[in-house]
């Protein structure tokens, strides 16, 4: 879509090349390099950074306290009970993983589709992925009754001659999430290698040169290297795409494979993936908007980026809406009493409120407003929307996990679920952890891929030929 | 601008990459070995005991029967640790003032137990039953080793789950005639030492052994010497005394000759009605 | 690598990719083989100019992926049917549909790792020390905004004086001699 | 502490939500106890001394206060036995983590062999001894399983003609009572440790000094032991002026105190009428075991006819809920109703008080009378224990008139308890004497009057006027706290005695274990005053029965001990005696608020307050656990503008007490039921502070029911109800028209979900296959799966539960507790739904909640062949065995809880915290050695008693034979008085369970999920009287 339907007198068009302009004019190789490298190499750290990092760190410490107490006393400190044996832990797990997905999507899928505009945001989108996976991956480990035996989920030769049980979706999770984490980290690191080279060469301090030199592995920009590098990136992107789709599919299996009405649904895989991207882009916005302001990167992360992300959210939002619709439809069409009751209870049962929160945040507000380009390009509004959608997506998981469990097959064992302070501490704690990690990232790593930005500058044009996008 | 790194750094960098890989592998291998090591399993270790009791001396030297001390081995899940009384049966007369036996005499005098340290210690969630093993043709030595050659008791085997399964998945390779259960020196049949067995039609309700009878001398020869005669016939051990009874049957039954453990094992599996490996390796067999 | 002495090659610095490519093409036509271009971002034309077209990374990746697939699927099958067959929920021991998922994940995992490490290996990274870094102007520009062409001493046509003149002909910003 | 303070705290006793009072209350309750115990228990305790002392420390007020300063949130948790160990839990949790560091290496384990091994002991093989549980409504003959001479399981004596192996929650619970760590452990005089001999000395010299026993009073629980009675008579002879007062709050003022012993042969009765007689729910009703068995017998084969039960009752009980036709009346209306009934069936000389019966009630009466007359001689009218004396008399009269006497109803010549008396009158007299200063020595035998004496007597005040009070009881209870002498009583499993079952058959109570804390019995006390003071209870008991045992005494005695009873000692049963009908009291005004007192179905009169199993047991019908409550009808609740869990103040006469209010469907309006036995302050770590003390409003002038008042006070109580039948779960059923006042659960369960299936006798005859027709009742064919079916070769274990027989008495649950080492989790955990019972009795209230019919469904692991739980376990901790057990491997479980989520029956239980008690020494003795004690973070569930299966398999394999049908009996099956549970091999077509499964009536719960449960249920068949409108609407297909 990048080079197609050129409209003249569109401010978004670069008259020189007739390309959609995703970077403000007047940037040169040196200027962008300067701008981005300075953030990392400057010896002075802005006070604001310390402020936010302090808050994030404090909240993360709360997480630490919660987890220590958890290990000492047991998962009973949470609200989980009979019949709702899964609670916040799993909700947060799914939520965080979902958020991670947008990062991979931006860096991989948009790379495959040669979406040039991705370049400015893909690096910290990927970072977001990794930190989200860190937060997510924590939950399955700590939510089990005997965390110190977690390694039993790995197939390793042991003196008991017993092995994991490969029919269990939880075991699939183990492989999906670990693969996802590994590939994301590799992809992220490989992407940064040339920039490390730049930082090595621009760093004044001996330590900086030394560290970035190590990280860059002696990158020197040989075109041979570049070609292999590009192939590898493309392949990784090509692999990450099915991966990211599979990961949330597998996570949706945790529910879809169960017999529980409200879980046992074939619509889950697509609907989970779409939901993941939906919330992921929301999170990217939540991060990008303050960042570009704070580091004056408006020239690199332009309104056009925000606008595009708005469009993606609109699209995925509608897929999600379709998912909700199908659930309701099937509840009626299946003529199964289990489904019908489950859905009635989901909407009007004692916990019906959560369903309506979800509908409001995920459908009512965003899907009505995101149509307008004016709103899509209004920074403050998009920030607001991103928060709303993230809330909505959290509640989606709450609805799926809790309202399906608390009233299932045998009415005699119907129960309820009331979160404890420990539940909240653990959840909020991960937000703090995420923030802290992310701030470390923006301080010490190039948050925007310089080499890829360079390719988009006018200077990179050789004669009439273009080197638009990252791919070619 | 000059080099940051010295020439050697390239080699160093690559080496360290390889090394990291190797270390990870080595670590894995070490842990895998560690979990099987005596440090964890206590295999072969001789804990300090109040009295340096020698099975070698009592079994090999004096020819005491296993059940003289471990009386309930055929009836109960526990083989039974002998009460001080059992020691005093003899040691009231002999070695009455041996220093080594002071703790025994103290225990006898004070009525306080001798506190031994468990050598074959299974986790609490494992429910092992001696009687069924002994009644179905697993000899003491199969698990405990040549106790008659152990001056101080130690665990011959790891007693880890994989070790148990090893046999539960293929009992045939360890089965022996019930008449040979307590025979420490029993060795699998071979050309040099064949075994002759006969199986009457198993009468339901009767102990396994009564339907099967095995001898180590050719029964065709002059009057088969029953292997079971090696044992003192004791009413208590019905299952084993059974052999004698079976031998006393009027019509001399047909004996089959075995020269290898495989054949014998399969024969015994059939006639002792040993459950299938699938059943024997089912979780609830040992864990409740 | 064994410490070499003498000249590694001659390094010409250009301001635009265009100049670099022209020079590189010319040099190749003139029969230069041991040469390389250094750019702050991938410039495919430059690669073509010095005759670098295909690379082995895809093959490595494919092989890696297939290995992952085979490894995990066979592991699952072995565990469930041979190692410790158990009746799980009345399902058959060989529940292949369930085995697909982990096998799929491992395919991707192994392929991804092969791609990344394969690329590094083929590029001969890490090489923290490289003669080019001795060139005073190289690190200043190669990773920022300058484009370099290096004709290496190992090339039979190389001659310290003539080659320098040859490069000057392309009007580079500068031509410097690079020591090992 | 003085009485006044105790009263002060009592008023808020058990208000768990209000942590402040709780704290005061708790500390008050515990401090003296623990001080005594720390000293006592730390003596001669081997090992773990430190932990023990910490455990004790945890009971002291100071420590609790400290903790509450630390974590205010924990304050209310502090009343929980589990949370009480919170500190230790932390410790062991950190150990667990430390253990992780230590890898899988386990510490050295010592062996303590015997010095001289007992002759008959085979380690690892349990032994069984016959004895009896002496109980005020008749002893329960027992067969006790003993491991290394430690009793570890109590069950009915299978050979005994009375209970034929069945038991009840009380008897099952007594096992934990024996090992209760809070039992008093030392003879004490004014708080100082003394020896028994000193007490005996003091008593003897005192009595001797009086010459004729003047001023010597004995206050005892109802004496049920013939030997004790004999000993008392001897004492009386020796010291004529000594007085004996018997007081048992649960039977004081009822016919039982007079020992009235009417026996029923329900097996021969077609029509049963219960006049407020709750004979199906607990051993509190005399003859419970026998009655339930005979009742159930006549319901197992509807095809060959079945009985019909009418219940007229003043509060919803399992009896009423099982009845074909139930009529809820206020307690005071029942005598009048009975009179009316008597008149209707033609009893002469009955004066019926005038009363405005509603049409429904009139209709019911007419139909009932008609039905009775039609079944003259084949019916039985059973009077309530907690009803006016006239009801008992009238019931007898009705039975006489109908000619049931001698056919289905028999009166025995002898009284059940050897020393019948009017307990309320005796208590009055005693208190009078105490106030008059006539009482010099008061010897209290196994009674706790300070706690449970009638409120109007002012017993506590009189108490201080007594010169010396000696108190013999198992705990240092409310009375013990302020008595001068305290003697720890031996448990019945620790001592020799004797008792009579309800049919009169005498059993010898023989000790299973030496007294853990050197306890004594009433036998010792009385014997101390006789010629041979040192004569042991053993000899005393032998002496009593010398005449009864024929032939050589020693041989006979051995036989008696072996069998568990003395042959031919049953009471002589005569056709019913002539009765003279007393004045029938008129009902109280319709708008008067009646308060009904009943002993608690779990802790009875409070004697089992400290038995965690019984405290946690959901009470029948209400499913309330850990508390008693003011139980009212929904209408009354609304009328008073209350909500469930609100706190109300009940007042009768001068007494007042605060109680939580809950609704029991079907409770009569303007009437409140309160259970006795709660609000203990010195019960121990479990019982102290649970519930409220209803004795404070119970008076001598109205011990059974009284008119009082009820008013709302502020606050919520925080009750723990294990099932969700609350107001907020009622309402119109989704998608259909509902009355708005029926239970959504029941509408779902009986309707489209097909969980409960039943039909009337006519419908059943018309369509025997009713259980498999209609919505939600189809069972998928075996070939529905895309996978081949797993085949089960020789053994395939299965269970069948007869819904028609189950009376929901809870015996199975307590039995399961004991057999499977199930943990008690405490009130706070139950409140959030974490109770660990493997077996629960689901109760569904069908139809209008003001007059419902309840269905009781025992629900445990169904051992599905396609078990959803197994497939989702990532580590294979729950798998299927070749015999079709769904087995749970605790030591493999990592605790993902996915299995629980995926279990359609929600029968899995998870150790969210460290629920099992690994610290308390005495409890370790009680544990079943064949079952792992589950630690924190592990899932558990019903295993079909796999340990018993394995035992039987080994025995069978050794003998080289198949397992016989009935050789394996699960714990629940063993306890069930209705023998509603059958277990066995479903592959063996001749086995009882296979036959039951083959019945058309048997169905699988949630069969449409294709889980293929191994547990099947036999659908109930009801036998309603066509003349009475079928209430409530039937759900059988015949009715659409």
XYZ file of N, CA and C in Angstrom, chain A residues 69-86 143-146 148-149 152-153 160 162-165 167-171 253-255 257-260 263 337-338 340-341 344 405 407-414, chain D residues 90 93-94 97 100 723-724 729 734 744-745 748 752-753 755 832-834 840 842 844 859 868 870-876 890-898 900-906 908-910 912-913 936-938 1005-1006 1008-1009:
348
model
N 5.920 -13.420 49.774
C 4.864 -13.876 50.684
C 4.123 -15.057 50.071
N 3.915 -14.977 48.768
C 3.234 -16.066 48.065
C 4.000 -17.366 48.243
N 5.309 -17.314 48.028
C 6.109 -18.536 48.121
C 6.121 -19.063 49.550
N 6.076 -18.139 50.514
C 6.132 -18.590 51.903
C 4.833 -19.243 52.337
N 3.702 -18.689 51.893
C 2.440 -19.183 52.442
C 1.656 -20.041 51.455
N 1.766 -19.788 50.162
C 1.013 -20.575 49.209
C 0.018 -19.732 48.442
N -0.479 -20.303 47.354
C -1.364 -19.538 46.476
C -2.679 -19.198 47.169
N -2.879 -19.755 48.360
C -4.111 -19.454 49.089
C -4.262 -17.996 49.443
N -3.184 -17.223 49.356
C -3.323 -15.795 49.676
C -4.082 -15.079 48.572
N -4.202 -15.729 47.431
C -5.007 -15.137 46.360
C -6.461 -15.535 46.549
N -7.305 -14.991 45.677
C -8.740 -15.245 45.834
C -9.162 -16.572 45.236
N -8.271 -17.212 44.498
C -8.659 -18.453 43.828
C -9.216 -19.447 44.832
N -10.215 -20.221 44.386
C -10.887 -21.136 45.288
C -11.625 -22.169 44.461
N -12.494 -22.931 45.077
C -13.434 -23.771 44.341
C -14.678 -22.916 44.111
N -15.223 -22.869 42.925
C -14.786 -23.513 41.691
C -13.843 -22.661 40.838
N -13.563 -21.435 41.261
C -12.738 -20.563 40.409
C -11.277 -20.775 40.770
N -10.669 -21.785 40.176
C -9.309 -22.154 40.567
C -8.243 -21.365 39.810
N -8.656 -20.627 38.796
C -7.732 -19.711 38.126
C -8.255 -18.299 38.314
N 2.045 -19.134 39.725
C 0.657 -19.435 40.100
C 0.482 -20.906 40.483
N 1.465 -21.739 40.227
C 1.277 -23.152 40.564
C 1.443 -23.356 42.069
N 0.882 -24.446 42.550
C 0.894 -24.693 43.994
C 2.297 -24.944 44.522
N 3.123 -25.602 43.726
C 4.479 -25.920 44.180
C 5.487 -25.409 43.148
N 8.424 -24.582 43.151
C 9.793 -25.115 43.136
C 9.880 -26.394 42.320
N 8.731 -26.906 41.865
C 8.787 -28.102 41.024
C 8.459 -27.769 39.573
N 9.399 -29.609 36.362
C 8.833 -30.891 35.929
C 8.089 -30.758 34.610
N 7.830 -29.537 34.182
C 7.137 -29.370 32.914
C 8.085 -29.512 31.726
N 12.797 -40.669 37.920
C 11.448 -41.220 38.077
C 10.977 -41.854 36.785
N 9.552 -40.507 34.524
C 8.273 -39.943 34.087
C 8.537 -38.678 33.285
N 7.601 -38.381 32.423
C 7.773 -37.281 31.467
C 6.565 -36.380 31.511
N 6.693 -35.201 30.931
C 5.506 -34.343 30.836
C 4.407 -35.018 30.010
N 3.200 -34.486 30.130
C 2.029 -35.076 29.497
C 1.662 -34.179 28.324
N -0.497 -34.000 26.100
C -1.845 -33.665 25.641
C -2.348 -32.392 26.312
N -1.585 -31.893 27.280
C -2.070 -30.754 28.060
C -1.698 -29.425 27.411
N -2.688 -28.567 27.207
C -2.404 -27.246 26.638
C -1.393 -26.469 27.466
N -1.355 -26.716 28.767
C -0.385 -25.982 29.580
C 1.028 -26.300 29.126
N 1.234 -27.547 28.718
C 2.565 -27.912 28.253
C 2.838 -27.244 26.906
N -5.942 -22.141 23.409
C -6.230 -23.572 23.622
C -6.375 -23.886 25.105
N -5.644 -23.175 25.951
C -5.798 -23.413 27.391
C -7.268 -23.420 27.753
N -8.023 -22.610 27.061
C -9.457 -22.543 27.337
C -10.235 -23.406 26.358
N -9.613 -25.987 24.718
C -9.507 -27.441 24.826
C -10.306 -27.968 26.018
N -10.591 -27.101 26.980
C -11.337 -27.544 28.159
C -12.793 -27.814 27.807
N -13.494 -28.506 28.710
C -14.891 -28.854 28.439
C -15.856 -27.765 28.914
N -15.329 -26.786 29.574
C -16.163 -25.800 30.249
C -16.961 -24.937 29.252
N -15.531 -21.741 27.606
C -14.138 -21.962 27.227
C -14.073 -22.808 25.956
N -28.095 -26.083 26.023
C -28.475 -25.366 27.242
C -27.241 -24.832 27.960
N -26.143 -25.617 27.916
C -24.934 -25.200 28.626
C -24.473 -23.844 28.102
N -26.160 -21.666 26.335
C -27.151 -20.613 26.536
C -27.075 -20.081 27.960
N -27.049 -21.001 28.917
C -27.018 -20.560 30.312
C -25.740 -19.775 30.577
N -26.064 -16.329 29.168
C -27.025 -15.534 29.938
C -26.386 -15.103 31.254
N -16.071 -19.908 35.024
C -15.794 -20.894 36.072
C -16.789 -20.831 37.224
N -19.809 -20.409 37.682
C -21.104 -21.107 37.638
C -21.054 -22.107 36.502
N -20.558 -23.307 36.791
C -20.457 -24.249 35.679
C -21.466 -25.387 35.827
N -21.050 -26.596 35.566
C -22.003 -27.690 35.367
C -22.902 -27.967 36.566
N -22.297 -28.226 37.730
C -23.102 -28.631 38.882
C -23.490 -27.416 39.706
N -24.757 -27.045 39.714
C -25.157 -25.847 40.461
C -24.751 -25.923 41.925
N -24.619 -27.125 42.447
C -24.286 -27.227 43.877
C -22.938 -26.592 44.175
N -22.053 -26.585 43.196
C -20.713 -26.039 43.495
C -20.512 -24.668 42.884
N -21.587 -23.980 42.593
C -21.438 -22.609 42.156
C -20.825 -21.779 43.276
N 4.080 -20.847 58.054
C 5.164 -20.065 57.461
C 6.466 -20.819 57.590
N 6.615 -23.729 55.431
C 6.694 -23.282 54.043
C 8.140 -22.945 53.709
N 8.762 -22.186 54.602
C 10.149 -21.822 54.324
C 11.017 -23.073 54.318
N 10.834 -24.543 50.966
C 11.715 -23.853 50.022
C 13.159 -24.251 50.279
N 13.987 -27.373 48.864
C 14.270 -27.287 47.438
C 15.770 -27.207 47.218
N -22.815 -24.451 50.441
C -23.458 -24.462 49.123
C -24.239 -23.184 48.941
N -24.560 -22.884 47.699
C -24.967 -21.508 47.397
C -26.472 -21.305 47.390
N -29.383 -16.192 45.230
C -29.312 -17.145 44.129
C -30.694 -17.597 43.688
N -33.821 -18.747 34.225
C -33.521 -18.050 32.978
C -34.287 -18.711 31.837
N -32.652 -21.351 41.710
C -32.136 -21.483 40.354
C -31.347 -22.776 40.216
N -30.553 -23.070 41.236
C -29.765 -24.305 41.189
C -30.658 -25.510 40.936
N -32.248 -25.715 37.560
C -31.268 -26.164 36.565
C -31.003 -27.657 36.719
N -33.038 -28.969 32.695
C -32.265 -29.314 31.492
C -30.953 -30.009 31.783
N -30.459 -29.926 32.990
C -29.140 -30.517 33.233
C -29.228 -31.987 33.614
N -29.413 -33.552 36.325
C -28.532 -34.007 37.406
C -29.325 -34.835 38.405
N -14.717 -19.051 51.989
C -14.370 -18.745 50.597
C -14.314 -20.020 49.762
N -14.938 -21.070 50.276
C -15.177 -22.240 49.426
C -14.013 -23.199 49.307
N -13.218 -23.313 50.359
C -12.039 -24.168 50.234
C -12.087 -25.408 51.110
N -19.159 -34.786 49.162
C -20.096 -33.799 49.676
C -21.492 -34.278 49.340
N -24.693 -32.976 47.857
C -25.358 -31.861 47.182
C -26.837 -31.882 47.531
N -30.460 -30.122 46.661
C -31.226 -29.255 45.752
C -32.644 -29.126 46.267
N -21.808 -36.572 46.248
C -21.029 -36.259 45.049
C -19.550 -36.340 45.386
N -11.883 -35.548 31.967
C -11.384 -34.265 31.458
C -10.172 -33.764 32.237
N -7.676 -35.437 33.446
C -6.395 -36.076 33.124
C -5.748 -35.432 31.917
N -6.587 -35.162 30.929
C -6.029 -34.696 29.668
C -5.276 -33.385 29.834
N -5.669 -32.559 30.805
C -5.087 -31.226 30.872
C -3.951 -31.115 31.883
N -3.625 -32.209 32.561
C -2.526 -32.119 33.529
C -1.193 -32.161 32.805
N -0.384 -31.122 32.923
C 0.855 -31.076 32.142
C 1.915 -32.058 32.611
N 1.799 -32.549 33.841
C 2.844 -33.446 34.337
C 2.339 -34.873 34.514
N 1.118 -35.142 34.092
C 0.588 -36.496 34.236
C 0.453 -36.905 35.689
N -0.212 -37.551 44.276
C 0.076 -36.287 44.971
C 1.514 -35.859 44.761
N 2.418 -36.812 44.847
C 3.825 -36.425 44.835
C 4.279 -35.988 43.448
N 3.439 -36.157 42.438
C 3.806 -35.663 41.109
C 3.149 -34.309 40.847
N 2.165 -33.936 41.641
C 1.363 -32.752 41.346
C 2.164 -31.473 41.576
N 2.123 -30.568 40.596
C 2.769 -29.269 40.798
C 1.728 -28.194 41.129
N 0.464 -28.518 40.978
C -0.577 -27.589 41.421
C -0.995 -26.536 40.425
N -1.191 -26.937 39.161
C -1.679 -25.932 38.198
C -3.173 -25.692 38.363
N -3.882 -26.627 38.984
C -5.328 -26.539 39.237
C -6.154 -26.581 37.961
N -5.515 -26.863 36.841
C -6.257 -26.961 35.587
C -7.262 -28.101 35.683
N -8.905 -29.151 38.152
C -10.101 -28.737 38.886
C -11.011 -27.901 37.988
N -10.409 -26.986 37.234
C -11.227 -26.179 36.328
C -11.958 -27.045 35.329
N -11.288 -28.093 34.888
C -11.850 -28.889 33.803
C -12.705 -30.035 34.326
N -12.884 -30.105 35.629
C -13.720 -31.171 36.187
C -15.173 -30.706 36.215
N -16.033 -31.334 35.439
C -17.425 -30.873 35.388
C -18.130 -31.031 36.730
N -17.616 -31.924 37.571
C -18.291 -32.204 38.836
C -17.690 -31.397 39.985
N -16.617 -30.698 39.707
C -15.956 -29.864 40.726
C -15.769 -30.645 42.030
N -12.715 -31.941 42.792
C -11.312 -31.931 43.178
C -11.090 -30.881 44.259
N -10.162 -31.169 45.144
C -9.900 -30.273 46.272
C -8.428 -29.912 46.260
N -8.131 -28.634 46.483
C -6.753 -28.175 46.371
C -6.250 -27.639 47.696
N -4.753 -25.082 49.050
C -4.340 -23.717 48.732
C -3.272 -23.242 49.713
N -3.405 -23.694 50.957
C -2.395 -23.365 51.967
C -1.980 -24.672 52.627
N 0.953 -28.647 51.188
C 0.493 -27.448 50.487
C 0.747 -27.538 48.976
N -0.195 -26.991 48.213
C 0.023 -26.857 46.775
C -0.274 -28.107 45.982
N -1.012 -29.047 46.568
C -1.266 -30.318 45.904
C -2.766 -30.522 45.738
N -24.497 -38.816 36.008
C -24.656 -37.369 36.059
C -23.825 -36.734 34.948
N -24.424 -35.779 34.259
C -23.762 -35.093 33.133
C -23.331 -36.083 32.054
N -24.302 -36.408 29.211
C -24.207 -35.812 27.869
C -22.828 -35.227 27.601
N -22.017 -35.080 28.643
C -20.655 -34.594 28.418
C -19.739 -35.725 27.947
